[in-house]
PDB file of C-alpha atoms in Angstrom:
ATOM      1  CA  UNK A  23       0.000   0.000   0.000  1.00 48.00           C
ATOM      2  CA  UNK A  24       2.499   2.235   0.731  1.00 60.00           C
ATOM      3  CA  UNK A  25       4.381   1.485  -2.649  1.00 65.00           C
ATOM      4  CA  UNK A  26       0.973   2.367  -4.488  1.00 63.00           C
ATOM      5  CA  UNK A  27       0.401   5.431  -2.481  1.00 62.00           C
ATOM      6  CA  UNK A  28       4.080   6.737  -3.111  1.00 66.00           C
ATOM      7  CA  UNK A  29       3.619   6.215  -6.864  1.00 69.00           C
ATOM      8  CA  UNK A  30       0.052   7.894  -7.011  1.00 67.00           C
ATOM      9  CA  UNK A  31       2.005  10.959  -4.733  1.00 69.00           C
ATOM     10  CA  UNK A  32       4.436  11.100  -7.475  1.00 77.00           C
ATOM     11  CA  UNK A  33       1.917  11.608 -10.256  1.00 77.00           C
ATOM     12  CA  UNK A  34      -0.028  13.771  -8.534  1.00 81.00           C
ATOM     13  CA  UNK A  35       1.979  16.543  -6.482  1.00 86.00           C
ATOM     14  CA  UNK A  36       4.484  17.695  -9.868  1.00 91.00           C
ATOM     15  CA  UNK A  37       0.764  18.485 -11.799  1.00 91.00           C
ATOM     16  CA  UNK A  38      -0.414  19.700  -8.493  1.00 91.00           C
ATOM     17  CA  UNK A  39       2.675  22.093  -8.358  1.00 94.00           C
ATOM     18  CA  UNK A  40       2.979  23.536 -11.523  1.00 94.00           C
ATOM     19  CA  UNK A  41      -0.556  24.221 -11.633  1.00 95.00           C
ATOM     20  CA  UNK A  42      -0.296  26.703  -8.176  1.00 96.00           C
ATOM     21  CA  UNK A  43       2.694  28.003  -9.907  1.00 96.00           C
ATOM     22  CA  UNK A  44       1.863  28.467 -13.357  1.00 96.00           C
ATOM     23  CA  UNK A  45      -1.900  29.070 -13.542  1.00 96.00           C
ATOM     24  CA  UNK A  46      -3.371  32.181 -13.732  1.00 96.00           C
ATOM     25  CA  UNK A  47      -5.605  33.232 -10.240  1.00 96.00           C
ATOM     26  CA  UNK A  48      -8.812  32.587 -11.987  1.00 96.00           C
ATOM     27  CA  UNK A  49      -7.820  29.880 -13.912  1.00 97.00           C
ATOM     28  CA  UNK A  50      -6.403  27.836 -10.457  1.00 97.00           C
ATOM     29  CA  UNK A  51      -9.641  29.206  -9.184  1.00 97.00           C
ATOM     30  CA  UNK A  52     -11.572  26.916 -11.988  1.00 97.00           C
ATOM     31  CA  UNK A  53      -9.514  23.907 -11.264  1.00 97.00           C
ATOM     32  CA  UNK A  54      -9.960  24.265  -7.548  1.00 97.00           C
ATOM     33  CA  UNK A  55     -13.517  24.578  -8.064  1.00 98.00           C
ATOM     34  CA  UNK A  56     -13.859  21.310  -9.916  1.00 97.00           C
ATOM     35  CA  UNK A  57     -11.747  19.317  -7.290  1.00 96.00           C
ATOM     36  CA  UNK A  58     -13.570  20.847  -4.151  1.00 98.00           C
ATOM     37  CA  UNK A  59     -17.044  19.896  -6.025  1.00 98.00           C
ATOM     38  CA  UNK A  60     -15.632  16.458  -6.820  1.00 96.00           C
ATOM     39  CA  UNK A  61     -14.551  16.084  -3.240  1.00 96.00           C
ATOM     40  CA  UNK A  62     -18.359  17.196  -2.304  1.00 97.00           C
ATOM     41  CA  UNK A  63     -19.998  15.080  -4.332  1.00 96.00           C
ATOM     42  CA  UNK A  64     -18.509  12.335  -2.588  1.00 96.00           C
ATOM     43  CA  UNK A  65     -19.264  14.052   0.901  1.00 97.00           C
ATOM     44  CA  UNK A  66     -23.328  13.252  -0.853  1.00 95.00           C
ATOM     45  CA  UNK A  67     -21.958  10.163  -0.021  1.00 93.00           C
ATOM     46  CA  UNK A  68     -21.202  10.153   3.156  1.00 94.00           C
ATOM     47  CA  UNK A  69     -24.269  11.997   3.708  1.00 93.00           C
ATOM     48  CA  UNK A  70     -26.315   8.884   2.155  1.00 90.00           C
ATOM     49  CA  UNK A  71     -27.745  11.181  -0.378  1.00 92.00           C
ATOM     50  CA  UNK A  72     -28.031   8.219  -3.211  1.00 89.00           C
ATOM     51  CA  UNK A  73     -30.508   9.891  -5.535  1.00 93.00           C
ATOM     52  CA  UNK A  74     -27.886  11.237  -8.755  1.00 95.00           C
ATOM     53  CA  UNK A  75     -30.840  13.935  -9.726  1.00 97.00           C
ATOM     54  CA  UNK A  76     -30.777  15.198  -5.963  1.00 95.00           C
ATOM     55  CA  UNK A  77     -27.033  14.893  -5.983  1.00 96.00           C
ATOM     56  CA  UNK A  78     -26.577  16.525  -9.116  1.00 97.00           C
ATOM     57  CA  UNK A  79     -29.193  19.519  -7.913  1.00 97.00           C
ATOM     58  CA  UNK A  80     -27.024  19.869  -4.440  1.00 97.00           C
ATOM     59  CA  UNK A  81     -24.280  20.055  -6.404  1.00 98.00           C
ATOM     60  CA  UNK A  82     -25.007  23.026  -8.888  1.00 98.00           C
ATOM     61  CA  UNK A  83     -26.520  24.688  -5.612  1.00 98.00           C
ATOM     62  CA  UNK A  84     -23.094  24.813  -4.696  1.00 98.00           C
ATOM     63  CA  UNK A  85     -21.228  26.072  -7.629  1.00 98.00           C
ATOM     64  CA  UNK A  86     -24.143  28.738  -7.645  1.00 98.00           C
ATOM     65  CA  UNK A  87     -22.800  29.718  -4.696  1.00 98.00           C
ATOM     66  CA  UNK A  88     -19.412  30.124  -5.693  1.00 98.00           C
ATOM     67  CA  UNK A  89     -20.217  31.851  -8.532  1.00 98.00           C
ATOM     68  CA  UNK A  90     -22.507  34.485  -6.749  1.00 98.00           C
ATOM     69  CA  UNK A  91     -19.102  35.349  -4.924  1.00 98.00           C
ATOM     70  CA  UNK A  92     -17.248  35.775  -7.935  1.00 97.00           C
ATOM     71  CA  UNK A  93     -19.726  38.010  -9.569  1.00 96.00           C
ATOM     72  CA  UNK A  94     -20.686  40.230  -6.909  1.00 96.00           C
ATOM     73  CA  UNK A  95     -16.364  40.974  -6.388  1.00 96.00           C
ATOM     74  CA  UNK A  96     -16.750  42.317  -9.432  1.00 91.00           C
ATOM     75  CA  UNK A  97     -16.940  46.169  -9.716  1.00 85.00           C
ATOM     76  CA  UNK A  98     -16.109  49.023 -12.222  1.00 77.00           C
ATOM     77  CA  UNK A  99     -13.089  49.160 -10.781  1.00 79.00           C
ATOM     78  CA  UNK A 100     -11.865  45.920 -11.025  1.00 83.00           C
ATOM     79  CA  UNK A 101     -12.216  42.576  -8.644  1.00 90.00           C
ATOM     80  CA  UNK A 102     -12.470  42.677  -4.692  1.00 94.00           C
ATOM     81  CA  UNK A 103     -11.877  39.966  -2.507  1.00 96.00           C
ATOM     82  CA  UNK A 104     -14.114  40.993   0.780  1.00 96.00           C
ATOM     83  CA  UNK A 105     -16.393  38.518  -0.275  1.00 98.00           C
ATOM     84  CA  UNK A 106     -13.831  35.564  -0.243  1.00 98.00           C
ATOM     85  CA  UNK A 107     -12.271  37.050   2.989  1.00 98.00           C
ATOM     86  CA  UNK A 108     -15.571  36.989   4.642  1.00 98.00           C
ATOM     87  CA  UNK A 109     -15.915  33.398   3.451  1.00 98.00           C
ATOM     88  CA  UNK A 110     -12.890  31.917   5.192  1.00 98.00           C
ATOM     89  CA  UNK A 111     -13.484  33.370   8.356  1.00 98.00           C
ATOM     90  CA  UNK A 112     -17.118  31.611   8.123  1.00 98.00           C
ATOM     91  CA  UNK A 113     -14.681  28.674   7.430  1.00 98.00           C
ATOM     92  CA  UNK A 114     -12.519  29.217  10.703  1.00 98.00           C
ATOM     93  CA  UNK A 115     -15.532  29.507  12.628  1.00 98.00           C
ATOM     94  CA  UNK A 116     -17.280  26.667  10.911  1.00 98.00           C
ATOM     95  CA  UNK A 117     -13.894  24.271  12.266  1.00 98.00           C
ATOM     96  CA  UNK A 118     -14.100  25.179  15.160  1.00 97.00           C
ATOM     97  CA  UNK A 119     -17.936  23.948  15.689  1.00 96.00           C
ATOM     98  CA  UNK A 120     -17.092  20.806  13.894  1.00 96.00           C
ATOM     99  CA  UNK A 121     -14.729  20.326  16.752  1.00 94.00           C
ATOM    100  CA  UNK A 122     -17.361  20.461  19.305  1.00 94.00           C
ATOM    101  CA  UNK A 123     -19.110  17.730  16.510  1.00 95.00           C
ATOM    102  CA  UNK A 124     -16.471  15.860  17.057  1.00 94.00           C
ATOM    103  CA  UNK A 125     -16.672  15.628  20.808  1.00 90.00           C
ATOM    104  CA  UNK A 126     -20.458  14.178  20.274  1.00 89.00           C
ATOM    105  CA  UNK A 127     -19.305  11.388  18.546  1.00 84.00           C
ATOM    106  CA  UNK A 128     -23.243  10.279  18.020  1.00 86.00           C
ATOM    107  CA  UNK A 129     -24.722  13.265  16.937  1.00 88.00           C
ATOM    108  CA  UNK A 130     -26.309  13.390  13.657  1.00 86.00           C
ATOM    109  CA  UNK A 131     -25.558   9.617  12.857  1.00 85.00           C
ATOM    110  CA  UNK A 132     -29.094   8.369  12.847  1.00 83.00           C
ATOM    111  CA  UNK A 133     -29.575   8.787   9.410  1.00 76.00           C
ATOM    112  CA  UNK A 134     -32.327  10.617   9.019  1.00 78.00           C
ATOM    113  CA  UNK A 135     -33.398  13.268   7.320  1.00 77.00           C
ATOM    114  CA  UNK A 136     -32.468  15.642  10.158  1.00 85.00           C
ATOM    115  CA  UNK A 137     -28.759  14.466  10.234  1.00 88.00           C
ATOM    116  CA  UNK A 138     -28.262  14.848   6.469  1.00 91.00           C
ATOM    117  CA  UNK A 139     -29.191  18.248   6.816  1.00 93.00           C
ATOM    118  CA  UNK A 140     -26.389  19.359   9.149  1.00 94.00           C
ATOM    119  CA  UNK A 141     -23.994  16.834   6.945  1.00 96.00           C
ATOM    120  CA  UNK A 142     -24.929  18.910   3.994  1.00 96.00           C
ATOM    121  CA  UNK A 143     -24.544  22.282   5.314  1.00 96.00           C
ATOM    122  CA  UNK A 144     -21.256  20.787   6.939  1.00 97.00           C
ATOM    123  CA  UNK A 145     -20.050  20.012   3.437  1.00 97.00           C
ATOM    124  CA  UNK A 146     -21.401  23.877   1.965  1.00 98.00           C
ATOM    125  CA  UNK A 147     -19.219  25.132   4.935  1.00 98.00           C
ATOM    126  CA  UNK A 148     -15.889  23.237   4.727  1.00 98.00           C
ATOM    127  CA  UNK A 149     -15.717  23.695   0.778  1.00 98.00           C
ATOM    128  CA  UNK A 150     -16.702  26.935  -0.182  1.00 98.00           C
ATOM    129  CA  UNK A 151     -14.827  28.696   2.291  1.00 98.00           C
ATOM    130  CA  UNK A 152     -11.741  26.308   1.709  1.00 98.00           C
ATOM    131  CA  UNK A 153     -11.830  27.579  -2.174  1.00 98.00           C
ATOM    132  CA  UNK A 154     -12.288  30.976  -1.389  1.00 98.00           C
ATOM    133  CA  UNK A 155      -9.918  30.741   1.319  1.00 98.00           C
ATOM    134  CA  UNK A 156      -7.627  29.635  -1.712  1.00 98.00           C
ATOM    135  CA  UNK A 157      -8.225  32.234  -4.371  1.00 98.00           C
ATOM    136  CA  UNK A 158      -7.534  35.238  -1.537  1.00 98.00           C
ATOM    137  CA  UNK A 159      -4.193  33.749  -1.200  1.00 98.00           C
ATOM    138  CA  UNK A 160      -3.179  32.852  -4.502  1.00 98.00           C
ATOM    139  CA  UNK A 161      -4.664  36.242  -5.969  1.00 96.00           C
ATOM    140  CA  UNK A 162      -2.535  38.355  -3.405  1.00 94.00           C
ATOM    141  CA  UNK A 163       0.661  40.175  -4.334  1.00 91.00           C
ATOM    142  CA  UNK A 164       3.198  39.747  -3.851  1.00 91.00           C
ATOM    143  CA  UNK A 165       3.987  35.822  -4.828  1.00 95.00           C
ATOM    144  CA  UNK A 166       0.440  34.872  -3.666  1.00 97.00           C
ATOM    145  CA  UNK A 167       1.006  31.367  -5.578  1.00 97.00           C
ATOM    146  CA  UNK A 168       4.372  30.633  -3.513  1.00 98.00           C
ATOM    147  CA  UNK A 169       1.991  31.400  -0.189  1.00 98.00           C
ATOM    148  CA  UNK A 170      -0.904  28.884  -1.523  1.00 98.00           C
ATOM    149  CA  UNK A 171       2.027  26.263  -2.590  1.00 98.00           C
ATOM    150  CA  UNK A 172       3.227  26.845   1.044  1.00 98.00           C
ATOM    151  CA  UNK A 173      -0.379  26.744   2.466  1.00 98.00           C
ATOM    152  CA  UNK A 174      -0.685  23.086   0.858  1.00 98.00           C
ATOM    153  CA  UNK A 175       2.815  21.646   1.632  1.00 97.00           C
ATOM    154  CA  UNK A 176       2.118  22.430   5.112  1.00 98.00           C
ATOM    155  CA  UNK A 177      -1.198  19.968   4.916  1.00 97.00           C
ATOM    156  CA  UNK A 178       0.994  17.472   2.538  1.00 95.00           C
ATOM    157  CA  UNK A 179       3.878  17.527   4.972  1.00 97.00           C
ATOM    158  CA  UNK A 180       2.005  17.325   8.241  1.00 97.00           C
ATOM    159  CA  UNK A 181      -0.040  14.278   6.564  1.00 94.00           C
ATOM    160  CA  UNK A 182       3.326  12.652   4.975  1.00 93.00           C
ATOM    161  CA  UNK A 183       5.096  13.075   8.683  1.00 95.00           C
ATOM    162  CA  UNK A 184       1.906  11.663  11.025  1.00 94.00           C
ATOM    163  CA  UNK A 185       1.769   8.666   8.461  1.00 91.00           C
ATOM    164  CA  UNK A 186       5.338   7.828   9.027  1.00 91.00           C
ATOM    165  CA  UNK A 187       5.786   8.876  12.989  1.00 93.00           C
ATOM    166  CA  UNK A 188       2.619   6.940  13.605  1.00 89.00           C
ATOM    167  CA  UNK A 189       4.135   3.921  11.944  1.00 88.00           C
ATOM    168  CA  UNK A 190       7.801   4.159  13.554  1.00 88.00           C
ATOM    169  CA  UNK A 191       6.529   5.100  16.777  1.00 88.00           C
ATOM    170  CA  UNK A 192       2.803   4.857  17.306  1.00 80.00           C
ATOM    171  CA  UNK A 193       2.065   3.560  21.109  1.00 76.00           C
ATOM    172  CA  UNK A 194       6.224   3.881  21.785  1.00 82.00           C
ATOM    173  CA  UNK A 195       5.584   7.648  24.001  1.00 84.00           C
ATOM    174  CA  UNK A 196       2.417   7.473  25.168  1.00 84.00           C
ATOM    175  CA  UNK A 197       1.365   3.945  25.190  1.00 77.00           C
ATOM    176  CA  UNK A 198      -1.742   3.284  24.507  1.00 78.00           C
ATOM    177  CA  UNK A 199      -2.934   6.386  24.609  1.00 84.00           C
ATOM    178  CA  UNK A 200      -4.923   7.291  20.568  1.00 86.00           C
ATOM    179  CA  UNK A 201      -5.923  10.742  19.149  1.00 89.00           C
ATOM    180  CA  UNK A 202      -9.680   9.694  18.666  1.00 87.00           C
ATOM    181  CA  UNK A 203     -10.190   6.125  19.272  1.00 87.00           C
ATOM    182  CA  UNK A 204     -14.339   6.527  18.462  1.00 88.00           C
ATOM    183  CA  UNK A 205     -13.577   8.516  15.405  1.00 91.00           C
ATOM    184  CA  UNK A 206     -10.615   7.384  13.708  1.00 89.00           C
ATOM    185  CA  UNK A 207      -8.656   4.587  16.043  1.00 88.00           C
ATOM    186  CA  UNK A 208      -5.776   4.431  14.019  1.00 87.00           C
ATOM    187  CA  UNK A 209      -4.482   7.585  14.737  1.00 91.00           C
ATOM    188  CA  UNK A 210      -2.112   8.279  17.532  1.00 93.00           C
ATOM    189  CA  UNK A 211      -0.554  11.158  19.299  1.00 94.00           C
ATOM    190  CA  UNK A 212       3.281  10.138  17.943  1.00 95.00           C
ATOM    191  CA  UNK A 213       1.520  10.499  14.699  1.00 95.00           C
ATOM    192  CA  UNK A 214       0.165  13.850  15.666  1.00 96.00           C
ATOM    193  CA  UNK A 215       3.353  14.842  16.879  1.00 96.00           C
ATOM    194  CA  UNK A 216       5.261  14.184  14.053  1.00 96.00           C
ATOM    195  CA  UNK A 217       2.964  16.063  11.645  1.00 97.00           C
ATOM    196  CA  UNK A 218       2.875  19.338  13.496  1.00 98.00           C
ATOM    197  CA  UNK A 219       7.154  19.136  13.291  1.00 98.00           C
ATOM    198  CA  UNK A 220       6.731  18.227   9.831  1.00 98.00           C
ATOM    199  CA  UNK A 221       4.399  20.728   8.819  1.00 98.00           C
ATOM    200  CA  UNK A 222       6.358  23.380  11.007  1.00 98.00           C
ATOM    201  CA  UNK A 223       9.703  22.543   9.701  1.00 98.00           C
ATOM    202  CA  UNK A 224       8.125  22.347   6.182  1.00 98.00           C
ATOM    203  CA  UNK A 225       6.513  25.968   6.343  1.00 98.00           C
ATOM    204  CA  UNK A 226       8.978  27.468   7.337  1.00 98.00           C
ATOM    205  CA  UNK A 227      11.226  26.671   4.632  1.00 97.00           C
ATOM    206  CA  UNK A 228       8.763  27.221   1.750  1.00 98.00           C
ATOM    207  CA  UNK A 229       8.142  30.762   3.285  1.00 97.00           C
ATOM    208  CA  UNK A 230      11.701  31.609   2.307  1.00 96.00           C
ATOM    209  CA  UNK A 231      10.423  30.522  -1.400  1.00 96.00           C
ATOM    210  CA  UNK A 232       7.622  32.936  -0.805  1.00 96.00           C
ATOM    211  CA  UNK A 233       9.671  35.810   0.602  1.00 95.00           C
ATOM    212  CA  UNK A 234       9.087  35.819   4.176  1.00 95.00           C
ATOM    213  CA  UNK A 235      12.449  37.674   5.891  1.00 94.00           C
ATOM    214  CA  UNK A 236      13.719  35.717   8.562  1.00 94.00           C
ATOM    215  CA  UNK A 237      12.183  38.456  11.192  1.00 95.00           C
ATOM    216  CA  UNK A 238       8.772  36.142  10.174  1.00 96.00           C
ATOM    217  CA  UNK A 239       9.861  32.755  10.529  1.00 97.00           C
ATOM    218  CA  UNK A 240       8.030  33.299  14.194  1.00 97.00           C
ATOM    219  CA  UNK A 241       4.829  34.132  12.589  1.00 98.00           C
ATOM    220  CA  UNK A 242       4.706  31.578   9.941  1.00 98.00           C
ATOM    221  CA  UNK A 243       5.779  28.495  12.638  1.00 98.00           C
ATOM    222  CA  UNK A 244       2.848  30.364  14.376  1.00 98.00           C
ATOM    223  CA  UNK A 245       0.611  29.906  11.399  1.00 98.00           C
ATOM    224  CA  UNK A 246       1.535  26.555   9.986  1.00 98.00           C
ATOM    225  CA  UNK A 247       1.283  25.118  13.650  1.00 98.00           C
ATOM    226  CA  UNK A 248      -2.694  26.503  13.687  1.00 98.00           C
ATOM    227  CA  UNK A 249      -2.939  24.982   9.843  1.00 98.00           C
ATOM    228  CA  UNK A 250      -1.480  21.784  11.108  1.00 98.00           C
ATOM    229  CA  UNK A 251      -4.140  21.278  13.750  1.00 98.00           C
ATOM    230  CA  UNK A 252      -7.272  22.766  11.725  1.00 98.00           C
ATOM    231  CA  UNK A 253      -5.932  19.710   8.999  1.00 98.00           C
ATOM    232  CA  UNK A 254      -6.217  16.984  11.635  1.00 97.00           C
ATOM    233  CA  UNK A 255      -9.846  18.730  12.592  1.00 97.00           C
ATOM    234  CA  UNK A 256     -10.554  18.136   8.768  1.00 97.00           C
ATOM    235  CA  UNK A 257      -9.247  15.012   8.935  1.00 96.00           C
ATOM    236  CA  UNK A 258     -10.694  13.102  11.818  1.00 96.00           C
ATOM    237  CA  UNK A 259     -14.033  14.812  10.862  1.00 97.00           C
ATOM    238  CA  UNK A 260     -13.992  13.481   7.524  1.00 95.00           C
ATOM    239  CA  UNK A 261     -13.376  10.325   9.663  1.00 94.00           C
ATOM    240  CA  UNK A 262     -16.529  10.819  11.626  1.00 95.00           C
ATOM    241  CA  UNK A 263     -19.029  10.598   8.176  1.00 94.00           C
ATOM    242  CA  UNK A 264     -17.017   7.716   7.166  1.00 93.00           C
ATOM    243  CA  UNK A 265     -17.574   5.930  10.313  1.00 91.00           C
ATOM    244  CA  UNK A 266     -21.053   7.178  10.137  1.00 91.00           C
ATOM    245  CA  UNK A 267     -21.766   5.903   6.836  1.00 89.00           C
ATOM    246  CA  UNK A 268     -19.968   2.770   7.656  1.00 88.00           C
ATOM    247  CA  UNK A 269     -17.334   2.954   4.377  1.00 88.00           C
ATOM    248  CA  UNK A 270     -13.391   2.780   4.563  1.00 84.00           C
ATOM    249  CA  UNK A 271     -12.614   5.541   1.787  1.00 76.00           C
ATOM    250  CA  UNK A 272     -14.635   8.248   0.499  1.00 78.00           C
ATOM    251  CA  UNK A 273     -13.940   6.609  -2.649  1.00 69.00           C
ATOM    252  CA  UNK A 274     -11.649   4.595  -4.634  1.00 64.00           C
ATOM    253  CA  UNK A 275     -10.466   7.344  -7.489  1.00 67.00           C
ATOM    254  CA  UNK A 276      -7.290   7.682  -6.196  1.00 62.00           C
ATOM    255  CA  UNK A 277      -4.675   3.876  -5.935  1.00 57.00           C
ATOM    256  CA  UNK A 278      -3.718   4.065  -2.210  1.00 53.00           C
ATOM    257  CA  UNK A 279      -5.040   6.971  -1.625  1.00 56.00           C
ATOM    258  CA  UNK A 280      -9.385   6.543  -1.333  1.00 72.00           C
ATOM    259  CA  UNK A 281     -10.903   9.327  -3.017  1.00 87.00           C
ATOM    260  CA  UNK A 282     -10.811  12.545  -3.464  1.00 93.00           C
ATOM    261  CA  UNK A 283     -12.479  13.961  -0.404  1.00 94.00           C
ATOM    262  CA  UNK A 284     -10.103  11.580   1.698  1.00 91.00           C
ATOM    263  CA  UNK A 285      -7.010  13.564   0.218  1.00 91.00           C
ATOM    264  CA  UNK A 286      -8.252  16.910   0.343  1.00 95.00           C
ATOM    265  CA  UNK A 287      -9.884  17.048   3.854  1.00 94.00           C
ATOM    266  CA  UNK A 288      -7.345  18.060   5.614  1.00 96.00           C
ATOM    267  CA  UNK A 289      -6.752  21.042   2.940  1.00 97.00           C
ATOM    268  CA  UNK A 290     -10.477  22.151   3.504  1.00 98.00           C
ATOM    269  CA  UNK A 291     -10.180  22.677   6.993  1.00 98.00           C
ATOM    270  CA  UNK A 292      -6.376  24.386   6.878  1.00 98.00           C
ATOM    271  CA  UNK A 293      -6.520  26.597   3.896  1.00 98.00           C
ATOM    272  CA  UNK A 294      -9.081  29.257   5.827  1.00 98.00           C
ATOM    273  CA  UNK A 295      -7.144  29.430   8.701  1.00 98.00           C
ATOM    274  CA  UNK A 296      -3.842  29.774   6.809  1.00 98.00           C
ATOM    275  CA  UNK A 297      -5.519  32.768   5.172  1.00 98.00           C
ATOM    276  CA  UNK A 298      -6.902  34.479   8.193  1.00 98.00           C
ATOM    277  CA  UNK A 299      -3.417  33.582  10.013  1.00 98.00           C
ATOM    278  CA  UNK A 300      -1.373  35.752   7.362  1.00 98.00           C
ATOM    279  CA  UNK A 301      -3.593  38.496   6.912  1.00 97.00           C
ATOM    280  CA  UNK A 302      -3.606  38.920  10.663  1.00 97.00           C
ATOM    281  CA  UNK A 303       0.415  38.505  11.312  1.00 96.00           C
ATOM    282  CA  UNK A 304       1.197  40.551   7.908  1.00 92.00           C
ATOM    283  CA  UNK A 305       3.111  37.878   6.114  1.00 93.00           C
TER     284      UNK A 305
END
C-alpha cells in the first residue's frame, strides 16, 4: 500500500505544483472549483444522499454559490476579494464547531433526514470557504502562488510526517494512549506529533520561497502550527461521516489513496485558517 500510495504521490503533487505556480488566479480558481465539487460530491456520499438527480441539484446549488461570490467581487473598478475574505473566516468559525461535533461522537448519525441536513450544510461550509480561502491567497501580491504552494505543503507535509511517525513510533511515548479512538482509532498522538514538526519545519522553509524575511519565521511556525491542527480537525471529521456511513474511503479514485475527499480534507479545513493567520500577522 504504501508502494501504491508513493507512486500515485508522485503523479499527482508535480501536476499539483505547476498548476499553483503556473496558472493564472482565476484559472487555479476553476480547477480548484472542480476538485472541491468532486470532493463534495462524494461528501453526498457520506451523507447517504443516493438519488444522482438530488445529488446533481445539491451540487449546482453549490457552484451557484461560488459563482454568486465571484460576480458580486466584481466592480467598475476591477475585482475585490471581501467577499472571499468573509468566506474563510465563516470557514474558521465553521472548524471550530465541527470540533465540538467531534466531541459528540453520536450526533447526527441516525440517518435521518435531520442528520443529512447538518452533513450537507457541513459540506457547503468546509468547501466553499476552503476555495475561497484559496483564491484570496493565490490572488494576493506579492507571490500569492508561492503562499498557496506553502499553504498546501504544510497539509501534505504534516499528513506525509503523522503517516510515518505513527508507523515508527505509534504507542512507543504514550502507550496506549490514541488521538480519537471513536472517530478514527488508528491515529495516535506520535503520529500527531510528528505532523505538526513536519508541517512546522516544512513551512517554514517554503516561506523563504515565498519571501518571508527571517524576522517572520516566528509568525509563519505560528501559522503553519494553527494549519497543522485545523488539517487533523478536517481530517478526523472526515473520519466521523465515514464511520457514520460505515465505508473505509470516500472513494476509490485515487490507488492508495481513497478518493478525493479523503485527500483533500485536511486542505479544507487548513486553507481558511492559513488565510486568516497571514492576513492577521502581515506575512
Amino acid at each position: 500500500m504504501t508502494r501504491t500510495r508513493f507512486l500515485a504521490a508522485l503523479v499527482m503533487a508535480p501536476v499539483a505544483i505547476a498548476a499553483i505556480l503556473l496558472l493564472p488566479t482565476e484559472w487555479m480558481m476553476a480547477l480548484a472549483a472542480v476538485l472541491f465539487l468532486a470532493g463534495l460530491w462524494e461528501w453526498f456520499d457520506l451523507a447517504e444522499i443516493d438519488d444522482t438527480l438530488a445529488r446533481t441539484v445539491l451540487l449546482v446549488a453549490n457552484l451557484g454559490v461560488m459563482v454568486a461570490i465571484v460576480w458580486a467581487s466584481r466592480w467598475s473598478a476591477g475585482f475585490t476579494l471581501v467577499l472571499f475574505k468573509l468566506a474563510s473566516v465563516i470557514g474558521v468559525i465553521w472548524w471550530l464547531l465541527a470540533l465540538l461535533w467531534l466531541g459528540r461522537y453520536k450526533f447526527a448519525s441516525d440517518h435521518d433526514t435531520h442528520a443529512r441536513v447538518f452533513k450537507l450544510a457541513a459540506g457547503a461550509l468546509a468547501v466553499i470557504p476552503a476555495w475561497c480561502a484559496l483564491a484570496w491567497i493565490h490572488a494576493e501580491e506579492p507571490n500569492g502562488h508561492r503562499w498557496l504552494l506553502t499553504a498546501l505543503a504544510i497539509v501534505w507535509a504534516a499528513d506525509t510526517g503523522a503517516y510515518f511517525a505513527g508507523r515508527k513510533f505509534g504507542g512507543r511515548v504514550f502507550g496506549s494512549r490514541k488521538l480519537a479512538p471513536l472517530v478514527s482509532p488508528n491515529k495516535t498522538i506520535e503520529g500527531l506529533v510528528g505532523g505538526v514538526v513536519a508541517g512546522i519545519v516544512v513551512g517554514m522553509a517554503f516561506s523563504q520561497f515565498a519571501g518571508a524575511p527571517p524576522s517572520q519565521l516566528p509568525a509563519v511556525a505560528l501559522v503553519a502550527l494553527a494549519a497543522v491542527l485545523f488539517s487533523v480537525v478536517g481530517d478526523l471529521f472526515e473520519s466521523l461521516l465515514k464511520r457514520h456511513a460505515g465505508v473505509k474511503d470516500s472513494g476509490d479514485l485515487i490507488p492508495g489513496h481513497g478518493g478525493i475527499l479523503d485527500r483533500i480534507d485536511g486542505v479544507l479545513a487548513a486553507l481558511p485558517v492559513f488565510a486568516l493567520g497571514k492576513a492577521l500577522l502581515g506575512f
